[in-house]
Short mmCIF file of C-alpha atoms in Angstrom, two decimals:
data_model
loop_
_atom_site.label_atom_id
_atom_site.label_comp_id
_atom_site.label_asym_id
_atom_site.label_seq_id
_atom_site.Cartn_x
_atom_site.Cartn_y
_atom_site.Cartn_z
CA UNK A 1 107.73 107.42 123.83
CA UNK A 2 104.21 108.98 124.48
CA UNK A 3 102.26 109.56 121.72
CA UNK A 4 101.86 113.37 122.63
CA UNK A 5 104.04 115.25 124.33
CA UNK A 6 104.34 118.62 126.45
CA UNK A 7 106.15 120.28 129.22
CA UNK A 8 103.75 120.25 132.02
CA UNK A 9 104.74 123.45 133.70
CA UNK A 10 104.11 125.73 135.06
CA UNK A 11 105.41 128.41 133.31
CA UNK A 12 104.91 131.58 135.48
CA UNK A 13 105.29 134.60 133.09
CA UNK A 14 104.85 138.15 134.01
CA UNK A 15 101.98 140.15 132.21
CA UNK A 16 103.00 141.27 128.92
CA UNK A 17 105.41 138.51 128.18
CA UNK A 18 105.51 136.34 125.20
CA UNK A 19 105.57 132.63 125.82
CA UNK A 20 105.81 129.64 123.80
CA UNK A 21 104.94 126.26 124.07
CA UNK A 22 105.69 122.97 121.78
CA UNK A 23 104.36 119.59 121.79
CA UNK A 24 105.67 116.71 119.85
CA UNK A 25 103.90 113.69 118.49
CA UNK A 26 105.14 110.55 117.76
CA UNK A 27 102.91 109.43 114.97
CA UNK A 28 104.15 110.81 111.44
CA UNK A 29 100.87 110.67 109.88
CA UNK A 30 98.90 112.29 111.89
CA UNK A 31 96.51 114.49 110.33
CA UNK A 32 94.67 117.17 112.83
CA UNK A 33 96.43 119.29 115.17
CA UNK A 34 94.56 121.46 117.70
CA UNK A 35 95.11 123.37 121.06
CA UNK A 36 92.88 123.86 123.73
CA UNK A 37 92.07 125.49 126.76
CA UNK A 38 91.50 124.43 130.03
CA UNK A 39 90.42 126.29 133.26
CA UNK A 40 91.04 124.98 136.50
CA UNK A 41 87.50 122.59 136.94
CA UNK A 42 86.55 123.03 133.43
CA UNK A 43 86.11 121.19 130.23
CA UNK A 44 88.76 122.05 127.75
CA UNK A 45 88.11 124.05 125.01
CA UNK A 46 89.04 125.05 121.35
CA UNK A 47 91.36 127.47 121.31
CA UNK A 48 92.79 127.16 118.25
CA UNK A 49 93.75 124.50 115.05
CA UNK A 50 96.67 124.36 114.05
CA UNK A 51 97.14 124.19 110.48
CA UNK A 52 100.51 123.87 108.07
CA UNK A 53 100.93 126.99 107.07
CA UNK A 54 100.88 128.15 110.47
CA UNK A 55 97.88 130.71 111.73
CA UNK A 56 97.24 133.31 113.99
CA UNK A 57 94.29 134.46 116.18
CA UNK A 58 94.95 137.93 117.74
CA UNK A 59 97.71 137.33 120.10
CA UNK A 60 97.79 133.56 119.50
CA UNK A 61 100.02 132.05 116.87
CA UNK A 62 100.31 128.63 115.77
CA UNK A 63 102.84 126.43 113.71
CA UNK A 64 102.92 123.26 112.61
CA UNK A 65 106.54 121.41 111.68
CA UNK A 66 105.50 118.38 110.05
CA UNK A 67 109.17 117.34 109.29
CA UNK A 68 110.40 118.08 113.43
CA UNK A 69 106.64 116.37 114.57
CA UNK A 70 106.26 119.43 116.68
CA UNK A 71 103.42 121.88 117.59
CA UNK A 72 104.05 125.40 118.61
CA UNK A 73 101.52 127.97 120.31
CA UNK A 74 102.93 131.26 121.22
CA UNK A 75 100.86 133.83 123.11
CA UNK A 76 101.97 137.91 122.95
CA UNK A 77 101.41 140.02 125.19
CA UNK A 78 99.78 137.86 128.04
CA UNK A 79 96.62 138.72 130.06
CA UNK A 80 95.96 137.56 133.48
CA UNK A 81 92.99 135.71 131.89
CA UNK A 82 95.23 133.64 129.65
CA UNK A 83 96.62 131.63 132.78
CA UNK A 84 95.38 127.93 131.85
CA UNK A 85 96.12 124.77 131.40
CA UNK A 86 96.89 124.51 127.66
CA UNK A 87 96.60 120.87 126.00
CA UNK A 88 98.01 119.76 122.72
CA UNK A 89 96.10 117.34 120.60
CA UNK A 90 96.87 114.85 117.74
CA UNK A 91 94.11 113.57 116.22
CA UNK A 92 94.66 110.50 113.54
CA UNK A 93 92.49 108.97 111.23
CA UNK A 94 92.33 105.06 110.25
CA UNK A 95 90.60 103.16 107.32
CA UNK A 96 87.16 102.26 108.74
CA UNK A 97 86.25 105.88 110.14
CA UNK A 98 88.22 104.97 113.17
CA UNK A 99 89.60 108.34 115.00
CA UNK A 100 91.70 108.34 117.42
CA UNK A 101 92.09 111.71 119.57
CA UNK A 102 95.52 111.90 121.77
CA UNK A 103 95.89 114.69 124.46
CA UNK A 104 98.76 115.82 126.06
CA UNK A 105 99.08 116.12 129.34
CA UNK A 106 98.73 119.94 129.08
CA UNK A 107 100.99 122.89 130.12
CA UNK A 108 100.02 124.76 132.83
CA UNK A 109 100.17 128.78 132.51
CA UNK A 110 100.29 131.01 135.18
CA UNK A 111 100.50 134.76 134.02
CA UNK A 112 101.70 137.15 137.25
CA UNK A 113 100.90 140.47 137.08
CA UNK B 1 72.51 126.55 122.24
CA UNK B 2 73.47 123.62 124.26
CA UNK B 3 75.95 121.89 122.96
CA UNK B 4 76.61 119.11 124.73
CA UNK B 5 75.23 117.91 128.28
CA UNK B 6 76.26 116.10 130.85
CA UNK B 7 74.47 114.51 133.91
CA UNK B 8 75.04 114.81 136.81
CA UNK B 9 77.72 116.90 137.73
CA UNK B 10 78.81 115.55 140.65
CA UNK B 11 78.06 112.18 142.16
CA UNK B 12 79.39 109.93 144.70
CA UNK B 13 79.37 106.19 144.90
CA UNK B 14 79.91 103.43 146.95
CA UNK B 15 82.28 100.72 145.93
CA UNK B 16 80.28 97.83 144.24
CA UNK B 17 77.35 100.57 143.41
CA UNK B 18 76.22 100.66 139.48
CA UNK B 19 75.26 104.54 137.92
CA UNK B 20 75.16 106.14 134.45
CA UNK B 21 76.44 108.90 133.00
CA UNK B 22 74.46 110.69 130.44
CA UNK B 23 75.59 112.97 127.69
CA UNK B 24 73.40 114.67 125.45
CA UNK B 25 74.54 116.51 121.92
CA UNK B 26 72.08 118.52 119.84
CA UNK B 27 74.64 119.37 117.05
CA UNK B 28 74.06 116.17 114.97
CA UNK B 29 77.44 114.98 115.66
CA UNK B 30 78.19 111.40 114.26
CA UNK B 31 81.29 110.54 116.88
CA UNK B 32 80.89 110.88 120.54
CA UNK B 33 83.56 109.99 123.34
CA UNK B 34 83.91 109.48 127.07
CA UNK B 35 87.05 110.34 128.40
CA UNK B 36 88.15 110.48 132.46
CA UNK B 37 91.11 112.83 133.54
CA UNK B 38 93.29 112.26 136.50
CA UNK B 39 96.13 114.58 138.06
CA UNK B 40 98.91 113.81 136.02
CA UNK B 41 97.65 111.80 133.88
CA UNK B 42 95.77 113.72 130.97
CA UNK B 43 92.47 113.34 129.33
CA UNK B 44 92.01 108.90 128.64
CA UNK B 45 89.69 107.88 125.90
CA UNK B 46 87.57 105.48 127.89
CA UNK B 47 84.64 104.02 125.00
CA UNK B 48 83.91 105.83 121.83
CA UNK B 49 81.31 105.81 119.08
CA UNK B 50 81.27 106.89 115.44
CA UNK B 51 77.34 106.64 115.00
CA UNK B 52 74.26 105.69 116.06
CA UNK B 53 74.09 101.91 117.17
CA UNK B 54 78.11 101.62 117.08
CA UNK B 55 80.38 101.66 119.85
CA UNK B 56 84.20 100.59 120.27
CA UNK B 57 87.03 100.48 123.43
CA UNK B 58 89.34 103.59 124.11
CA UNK B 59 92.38 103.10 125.70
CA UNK B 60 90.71 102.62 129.34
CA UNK B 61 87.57 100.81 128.88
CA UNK B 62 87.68 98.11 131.89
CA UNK B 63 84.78 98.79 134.69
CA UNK B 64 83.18 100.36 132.37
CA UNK B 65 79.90 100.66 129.72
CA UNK B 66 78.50 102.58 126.55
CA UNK B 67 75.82 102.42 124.62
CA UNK B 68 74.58 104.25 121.61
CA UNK B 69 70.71 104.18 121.30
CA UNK B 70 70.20 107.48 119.59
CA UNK B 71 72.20 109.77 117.76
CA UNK B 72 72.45 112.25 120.02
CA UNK B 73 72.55 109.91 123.74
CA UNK B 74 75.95 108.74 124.92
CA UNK B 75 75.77 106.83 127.93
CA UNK B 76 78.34 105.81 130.24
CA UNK B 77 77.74 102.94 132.69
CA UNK B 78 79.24 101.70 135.35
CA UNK B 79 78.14 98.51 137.05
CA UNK B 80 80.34 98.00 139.91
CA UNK B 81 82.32 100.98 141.16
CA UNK B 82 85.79 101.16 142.45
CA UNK B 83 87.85 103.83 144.16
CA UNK B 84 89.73 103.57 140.92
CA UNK B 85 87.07 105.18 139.14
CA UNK B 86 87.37 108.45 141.36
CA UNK B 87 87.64 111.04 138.59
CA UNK B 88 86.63 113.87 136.12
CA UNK B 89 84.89 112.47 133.25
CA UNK B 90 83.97 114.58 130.31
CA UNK B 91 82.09 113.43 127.57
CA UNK B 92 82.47 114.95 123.75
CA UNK B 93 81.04 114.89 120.28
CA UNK B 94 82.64 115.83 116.94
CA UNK B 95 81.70 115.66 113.31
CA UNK B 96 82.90 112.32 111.29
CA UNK B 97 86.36 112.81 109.25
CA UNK B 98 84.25 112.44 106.18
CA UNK B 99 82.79 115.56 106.59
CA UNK B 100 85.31 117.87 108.27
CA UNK B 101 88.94 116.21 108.42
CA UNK B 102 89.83 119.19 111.40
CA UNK B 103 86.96 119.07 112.99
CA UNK B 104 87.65 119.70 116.67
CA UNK B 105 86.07 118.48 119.63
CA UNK B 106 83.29 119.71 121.87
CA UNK B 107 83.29 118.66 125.41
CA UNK B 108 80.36 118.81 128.42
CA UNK B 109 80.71 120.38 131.00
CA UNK B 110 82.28 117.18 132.65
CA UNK B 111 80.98 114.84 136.11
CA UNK B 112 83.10 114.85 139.23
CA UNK B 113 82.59 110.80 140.74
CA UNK B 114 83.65 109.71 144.00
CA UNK B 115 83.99 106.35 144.81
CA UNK B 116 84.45 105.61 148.38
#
């Protein structure tokens, strides 16, 4: 089993739609959970932590389910400029200071308008 | 407000040529990173570091090098180049888990390498 996974896509969603996407990981303690952003040809970027009691950013929502080992980001309303490549990562800590950073593979967005 | 910096952007190589891969950080971050990501593949932790003068293997480190003179340098060598190496590379920097247990990553801008 991969230690993060995610639907690659593409989900092709008309403007205005609401879409969801989950990621599981296999590790159950892991500590950080994060999404990010990529553009086609671009470094990824923050979009968002994810946190346990679930948070919200404008039209970006994310949950945590520590007990399922699944991340959630769900995006109202969809803009043309939200069409991405959206990658789930796990990050875990070890005694020493080691950190070790897992990415999905990302899933791909494509908003139509 | 740079962030972080990568050099060059784009390069390409000739199997069995050596080059490095710089990446700047003027944030103070302790832990830097080198990953490479391939169509299908994902983002691979190549060679890591978690402070000045440290460095340890990712999950792809063969072919190549890192060293960690200074804080803020991350370098990424390669001494003998193979069409396997053909790839995005992006380097990043983060704070250490002792001082921010979510903090996130921040990546360059990233290098396109060819190897023919």
């Amino acid at each position: 089993r991969k230690e993060v996974e995610q639907d690659p896509g593409p989900f092709n969603v008309p403007e205005g739609a609401t879409v969801a996407f989950n990621c599981t990981y296999s590790n159950s303690a892991s500590q950080s959970f994060f999404w990010y952003r990529q553009d086609c040809r671009k470094e990824p970027k923050l979009l968002m932590s994810v946190y346990s009691s679930g948070n919200e950013d404008g039209r970006f929502t994310a949950q945590l389910n520590r007990a399922s080992q699944y991340i959630s980001l769900l995006i109202r309303d969809s803009k043309l400029s939200d069409s991405a490549t959206y990658l789930c990562v796990v990050r875990n800590e070890y005694s020493g200071g080691y950190q070790k950073v897992t990415f999905g593979i990302g899933t791909k967005l494509q908003v139509i308008p | 407000n740079a962030g972080v910096t990568q050099t060059p952007k784009f390069r390409v190589l000739k199997t069995g040529q050596s080059m490095t891969l710089l990446c700047a950080q003027d944030m103070n971050h302790e832990y830097m990173y080198w990953y490479r990501q391939d169509p299908g593949m994902g983002l691979r932790l190549i060679h890591y570091s978690v402070g000045e003068g440290t460095t340890a293997k990712g999950e792809v480190p063969d072919g190549y090098n890192v060293s960690r003179l200074k804080k803020q340098n991350f370098l990424l060598g390669l001494e003998s180049a193979a069409p396997s190496q053909t790839s995005v590379y992006f380097c990043a920097s983060s704070y250490s888990s002792a001082s921010s247990t979510n903090s996130p990553l921040h990546f360059g801008n990233g290098t396109r390498l060819t190897v023919t």
